[in-house]
mmCIF file of N, CA, C and O in Angstrom:
data_model
loop_
_atom_site.group_PDB
_atom_site.id
_atom_site.type_symbol
_atom_site.label_atom_id
_atom_site.label_comp_id
_atom_site.label_asym_id
_atom_site.label_seq_id
_atom_site.Cartn_x
_atom_site.Cartn_y
_atom_site.Cartn_z
ATOM 1 N N MET A 913 26.817 2.671 62.141
ATOM 2 C CA MET A 913 27.690 3.686 62.697
ATOM 3 C C MET A 913 27.973 3.342 64.165
ATOM 4 O O MET A 913 27.082 2.973 64.900
ATOM 5 N N THR A 914 29.205 3.477 64.539
ATOM 6 C CA THR A 914 29.579 3.122 65.903
ATOM 7 C C THR A 914 29.190 4.216 66.879
ATOM 8 O O THR A 914 28.906 5.348 66.494
ATOM 9 N N ARG A 915 29.182 3.863 68.148
ATOM 10 C CA ARG A 915 28.832 4.823 69.208
ATOM 11 C C ARG A 915 29.766 6.036 69.180
ATOM 12 O O ARG A 915 29.344 7.159 69.335
ATOM 13 N N LYS A 916 31.069 5.797 68.976
ATOM 14 C CA LYS A 916 32.028 6.901 68.937
ATOM 15 C C LYS A 916 31.724 7.851 67.791
ATOM 16 O O LYS A 916 31.822 9.056 67.941
ATOM 17 N N LYS A 917 31.371 7.311 66.657
ATOM 18 C CA LYS A 917 31.038 8.163 65.509
ATOM 19 C C LYS A 917 29.795 9.000 65.812
ATOM 20 O O LYS A 917 29.719 10.157 65.440
ATOM 21 N N ASN A 918 28.809 8.413 66.500
ATOM 22 C CA ASN A 918 27.615 9.155 66.875
ATOM 23 C C ASN A 918 27.965 10.303 67.807
ATOM 24 O O ASN A 918 27.423 11.397 67.688
ATOM 25 N N ILE A 919 28.850 10.057 68.764
ATOM 26 C CA ILE A 919 29.270 11.096 69.702
ATOM 27 C C ILE A 919 29.950 12.228 68.949
ATOM 28 O O ILE A 919 29.664 13.404 69.181
ATOM 29 N N GLU A 920 30.853 11.878 68.052
ATOM 30 C CA GLU A 920 31.551 12.892 67.283
ATOM 31 C C GLU A 920 30.575 13.736 66.473
ATOM 32 O O GLU A 920 30.687 14.962 66.434
ATOM 33 N N LYS A 921 29.600 13.094 65.865
ATOM 34 C CA LYS A 921 28.637 13.802 65.031
ATOM 35 C C LYS A 921 27.697 14.656 65.884
ATOM 36 O O LYS A 921 27.438 15.818 65.578
ATOM 37 N N GLU A 922 27.193 14.104 66.995
ATOM 38 C CA GLU A 922 26.200 14.792 67.815
ATOM 39 C C GLU A 922 26.785 15.972 68.576
ATOM 40 O O GLU A 922 26.180 17.031 68.666
ATOM 41 N N TYR A 923 27.973 15.801 69.150
ATOM 42 C CA TYR A 923 28.542 16.839 70.004
ATOM 43 C C TYR A 923 29.621 17.671 69.321
ATOM 44 O O TYR A 923 30.074 18.668 69.881
ATOM 45 N N GLY A 924 30.059 17.272 68.175
ATOM 46 C CA GLY A 924 31.035 18.043 67.438
ATOM 47 C C GLY A 924 32.428 18.026 68.032
ATOM 48 O O GLY A 924 33.192 18.957 67.837
ATOM 49 N N LEU A 925 32.764 16.998 68.781
ATOM 50 C CA LEU A 925 34.118 16.870 69.292
ATOM 51 C C LEU A 925 34.543 15.422 69.225
ATOM 52 O O LEU A 925 33.709 14.524 69.256
ATOM 53 N N PRO A 926 35.830 15.203 69.122
ATOM 54 C CA PRO A 926 36.310 13.822 68.998
ATOM 55 C C PRO A 926 35.933 12.981 70.210
ATOM 56 O O PRO A 926 35.952 13.463 71.347
ATOM 57 N N ALA A 927 35.595 11.733 69.974
ATOM 58 C CA ALA A 927 35.201 10.832 71.052
ATOM 59 C C ALA A 927 36.318 10.703 72.082
ATOM 60 O O ALA A 927 36.058 10.586 73.280
ATOM 61 N N GLY A 928 37.562 10.752 71.651
ATOM 62 C CA GLY A 928 38.685 10.671 72.572
ATOM 63 C C GLY A 928 38.683 11.806 73.576
ATOM 64 O O GLY A 928 39.033 11.619 74.748
ATOM 65 N N SER A 929 38.268 12.987 73.149
ATOM 66 C CA SER A 929 38.192 14.140 74.053
ATOM 67 C C SER A 929 37.110 13.928 75.092
ATOM 68 O O SER A 929 37.293 14.242 76.270
ATOM 69 N N LEU A 930 35.987 13.401 74.670
ATOM 70 C CA LEU A 930 34.890 13.133 75.597
ATOM 71 C C LEU A 930 35.295 12.063 76.615
ATOM 72 O O LEU A 930 35.009 12.196 77.812
ATOM 73 N N GLU A 931 35.987 11.051 76.158
ATOM 74 C CA GLU A 931 36.465 10.002 77.066
ATOM 75 C C GLU A 931 37.462 10.572 78.071
ATOM 76 O O GLU A 931 37.441 10.220 79.253
ATOM 77 N N CYS A 932 38.324 11.473 77.626
ATOM 78 C CA CYS A 932 39.300 12.103 78.509
ATOM 79 C C CYS A 932 38.582 12.924 79.587
ATOM 80 O O CYS A 932 38.960 12.881 80.768
ATOM 81 N N LEU A 933 37.563 13.663 79.192
ATOM 82 C CA LEU A 933 36.775 14.428 80.170
ATOM 83 C C LEU A 933 36.115 13.501 81.184
ATOM 84 O O LEU A 933 36.120 13.782 82.387
ATOM 85 N N ALA A 934 35.568 12.404 80.703
ATOM 86 C CA ALA A 934 34.915 11.444 81.598
ATOM 87 C C ALA A 934 35.912 10.877 82.600
ATOM 88 O O ALA A 934 35.616 10.781 83.796
ATOM 89 N N ARG A 935 37.111 10.532 82.134
ATOM 90 C CA ARG A 935 38.136 9.994 83.043
ATOM 91 C C ARG A 935 38.569 11.039 84.069
ATOM 92 O O ARG A 935 38.949 10.700 85.181
ATOM 93 N N THR A 936 38.525 12.306 83.683
ATOM 94 C CA THR A 936 38.917 13.387 84.583
ATOM 95 C C THR A 936 37.858 13.627 85.654
ATOM 96 O O THR A 936 38.180 13.785 86.826
ATOM 97 N N PHE A 937 36.595 13.650 85.260
ATOM 98 C CA PHE A 937 35.516 13.994 86.192
ATOM 99 C C PHE A 937 35.031 12.826 87.044
ATOM 100 O O PHE A 937 34.547 13.030 88.148
ATOM 101 N N LEU A 938 35.114 11.616 86.537
ATOM 102 C CA LEU A 938 34.544 10.460 87.227
ATOM 103 C C LEU A 938 35.057 10.278 88.656
ATOM 104 O O LEU A 938 34.255 10.082 89.563
ATOM 105 N N PRO A 939 36.361 10.340 88.910
ATOM 106 C CA PRO A 939 36.818 10.151 90.295
ATOM 107 C C PRO A 939 36.224 11.181 91.267
ATOM 108 O O PRO A 939 35.855 10.841 92.393
ATOM 109 N N GLY A 940 36.086 12.416 90.844
ATOM 110 C CA GLY A 940 35.502 13.443 91.701
ATOM 111 C C GLY A 940 34.022 13.193 91.962
ATOM 112 O O GLY A 940 33.534 13.383 93.076
ATOM 113 N N ILE A 941 33.316 12.750 90.937
ATOM 114 C CA ILE A 941 31.893 12.446 91.084
ATOM 115 C C ILE A 941 31.711 11.264 92.034
ATOM 116 O O ILE A 941 30.848 11.290 92.922
ATOM 117 N N GLN A 942 32.545 10.243 91.878
ATOM 118 C CA GLN A 942 32.459 9.082 92.754
ATOM 119 C C GLN A 942 32.765 9.469 94.197
ATOM 120 O O GLN A 942 32.066 9.036 95.122
ATOM 121 N N ALA A 943 33.777 10.297 94.407
ATOM 122 C CA ALA A 943 34.135 10.740 95.758
ATOM 123 C C ALA A 943 32.999 11.542 96.377
ATOM 124 O O ALA A 943 32.690 11.400 97.563
ATOM 125 N N PHE A 944 32.342 12.382 95.577
ATOM 126 C CA PHE A 944 31.223 13.188 96.064
ATOM 127 C C PHE A 944 30.110 12.294 96.595
ATOM 128 O O PHE A 944 29.574 12.523 97.680
ATOM 129 N N PHE A 945 29.769 11.253 95.836
ATOM 130 C CA PHE A 945 28.645 10.404 96.223
ATOM 131 C C PHE A 945 28.990 9.366 97.285
ATOM 132 O O PHE A 945 28.107 8.682 97.778
ATOM 133 N N GLU A 946 30.260 9.252 97.652
ATOM 134 C CA GLU A 946 30.623 8.377 98.760
ATOM 135 C C GLU A 946 30.243 8.988 100.104
ATOM 136 O O GLU A 946 30.138 8.278 101.099
ATOM 137 N N ILE A 947 30.016 10.290 100.133
ATOM 138 C CA ILE A 947 29.671 10.991 101.369
ATOM 139 C C ILE A 947 28.147 10.960 101.533
ATOM 140 O O ILE A 947 27.402 11.413 100.655
ATOM 141 N N GLU A 948 27.699 10.425 102.659
ATOM 142 C CA GLU A 948 26.268 10.238 102.888
ATOM 143 C C GLU A 948 25.494 11.554 102.817
ATOM 144 O O GLU A 948 24.386 11.607 102.280
ATOM 145 N N GLU A 949 26.064 12.622 103.334
ATOM 146 C CA GLU A 949 25.395 13.931 103.296
ATOM 147 C C GLU A 949 25.146 14.376 101.852
ATOM 148 O O GLU A 949 24.086 14.929 101.539
ATOM 149 N N ASN A 950 26.093 14.119 100.979
ATOM 150 C CA ASN A 950 25.923 14.478 99.572
ATOM 151 C C ASN A 950 24.865 13.609 98.898
ATOM 152 O O ASN A 950 24.118 14.086 98.043
ATOM 153 N N GLN A 951 24.805 12.345 99.268
ATOM 154 C CA GLN A 951 23.766 11.464 98.728
ATOM 155 C C GLN A 951 22.383 11.977 99.113
ATOM 156 O O GLN A 951 21.467 12.020 98.287
ATOM 157 N N LYS A 952 22.232 12.385 100.372
ATOM 158 C CA LYS A 952 20.942 12.902 100.839
ATOM 159 C C LYS A 952 20.589 14.207 100.141
ATOM 160 O O LYS A 952 19.426 14.433 99.778
ATOM 161 N N ALA A 953 21.574 15.074 99.944
ATOM 162 C CA ALA A 953 21.329 16.338 99.246
ATOM 163 C C ALA A 953 20.887 16.079 97.808
ATOM 164 O O ALA A 953 19.980 16.743 97.297
ATOM 165 N N PHE A 954 21.496 15.093 97.160
ATOM 166 C CA PHE A 954 21.115 14.750 95.797
ATOM 167 C C PHE A 954 19.695 14.198 95.753
ATOM 168 O O PHE A 954 18.904 14.577 94.884
ATOM 169 N N GLU A 955 19.358 13.335 96.695
ATOM 170 C CA GLU A 955 18.003 12.790 96.750
ATOM 171 C C GLU A 955 16.979 13.893 96.993
ATOM 172 O O GLU A 955 15.890 13.892 96.397
ATOM 173 N N ALA A 956 17.311 14.856 97.841
ATOM 174 C CA ALA A 956 16.413 15.984 98.096
ATOM 175 C C ALA A 956 16.246 16.823 96.833
ATOM 176 O O ALA A 956 15.140 17.265 96.506
ATOM 177 N N TRP A 957 17.336 17.022 96.111
ATOM 178 C CA TRP A 957 17.267 17.773 94.858
ATOM 179 C C TRP A 957 16.381 17.052 93.847
ATOM 180 O O TRP A 957 15.562 17.688 93.169
ATOM 181 N N LEU A 958 16.519 15.736 93.757
ATOM 182 C CA LEU A 958 15.675 14.965 92.843
ATOM 183 C C LEU A 958 14.200 15.109 93.211
ATOM 184 O O LEU A 958 13.340 15.217 92.339
ATOM 185 N N ALA A 959 13.898 15.108 94.506
ATOM 186 C CA ALA A 959 12.509 15.217 94.959
ATOM 187 C C ALA A 959 11.923 16.592 94.631
ATOM 188 O O ALA A 959 10.718 16.706 94.386
ATOM 189 N N ARG A 960 12.746 17.623 94.625
ATOM 190 C CA ARG A 960 12.261 18.983 94.333
ATOM 191 C C ARG A 960 12.056 19.232 92.848
ATOM 192 O O ARG A 960 11.341 20.162 92.477
ATOM 193 N N ARG A 961 12.696 18.440 92.013
ATOM 194 C CA ARG A 961 12.583 18.646 90.568
ATOM 195 C C ARG A 961 11.155 18.376 90.111
ATOM 196 O O ARG A 961 10.497 17.480 90.606
ATOM 197 N N PRO A 962 10.694 19.141 89.156
ATOM 198 C CA PRO A 962 9.356 18.861 88.612
ATOM 199 C C PRO A 962 9.342 17.499 87.932
ATOM 200 O O PRO A 962 10.319 17.099 87.299
ATOM 201 N N GLN A 963 8.267 16.803 88.125
ATOM 202 C CA GLN A 963 8.150 15.479 87.536
ATOM 203 C C GLN A 963 7.749 15.620 86.074
ATOM 204 O O GLN A 963 6.627 15.977 85.758
ATOM 205 N N GLU A 964 8.680 15.381 85.193
ATOM 206 C CA GLU A 964 8.429 15.462 83.765
ATOM 207 C C GLU A 964 8.611 14.080 83.143
ATOM 208 O O GLU A 964 9.499 13.341 83.549
ATOM 209 N N PRO A 965 7.804 13.767 82.172
ATOM 210 C CA PRO A 965 8.013 12.485 81.492
ATOM 211 C C PRO A 965 9.354 12.500 80.780
ATOM 212 O O PRO A 965 9.775 13.529 80.256
ATOM 213 N N LYS A 966 10.029 11.362 80.800
ATOM 214 C CA LYS A 966 11.313 11.265 80.118
ATOM 215 C C LYS A 966 11.104 11.304 78.614
ATOM 216 O O LYS A 966 10.206 10.654 78.097
ATOM 217 N N GLU A 967 11.946 12.074 77.964
ATOM 218 C CA GLU A 967 11.884 12.133 76.508
ATOM 219 C C GLU A 967 12.801 11.066 75.957
ATOM 220 O O GLU A 967 13.919 10.894 76.416
ATOM 221 N N GLU A 968 12.300 10.360 74.985
ATOM 222 C CA GLU A 968 13.119 9.342 74.340
ATOM 223 C C GLU A 968 13.566 9.868 73.009
ATOM 224 O O GLU A 968 12.786 10.448 72.252
ATOM 225 N N LYS A 969 14.850 9.673 72.727
ATOM 226 C CA LYS A 969 15.383 10.114 71.440
ATOM 227 C C LYS A 969 14.925 9.166 70.341
ATOM 228 O O LYS A 969 14.827 7.977 70.546
ATOM 229 N N ALA A 970 14.663 9.746 69.210
ATOM 230 C CA ALA A 970 14.318 8.930 68.047
ATOM 231 C C ALA A 970 15.581 8.250 67.557
ATOM 232 O O ALA A 970 16.632 8.864 67.479
ATOM 233 N N ALA A 971 15.473 6.994 67.248
ATOM 234 C CA ALA A 971 16.664 6.236 66.798
ATOM 235 C C ALA A 971 17.060 6.596 65.401
ATOM 236 O O ALA A 971 16.436 7.105 64.598
#
């Protein structure tokens, strides 16, 4: 099964819709992280998060 088929099955929406959302949000996310103050705020947020082991999905 291809990655797109997995996305469609897991999230219940067409892969094309998810790709469209990604293309819409990506430029804003990139612009946000180009600002040093935002990078520092993100790093501070990461430091405040509880340290939890990463869960791995079963294949």
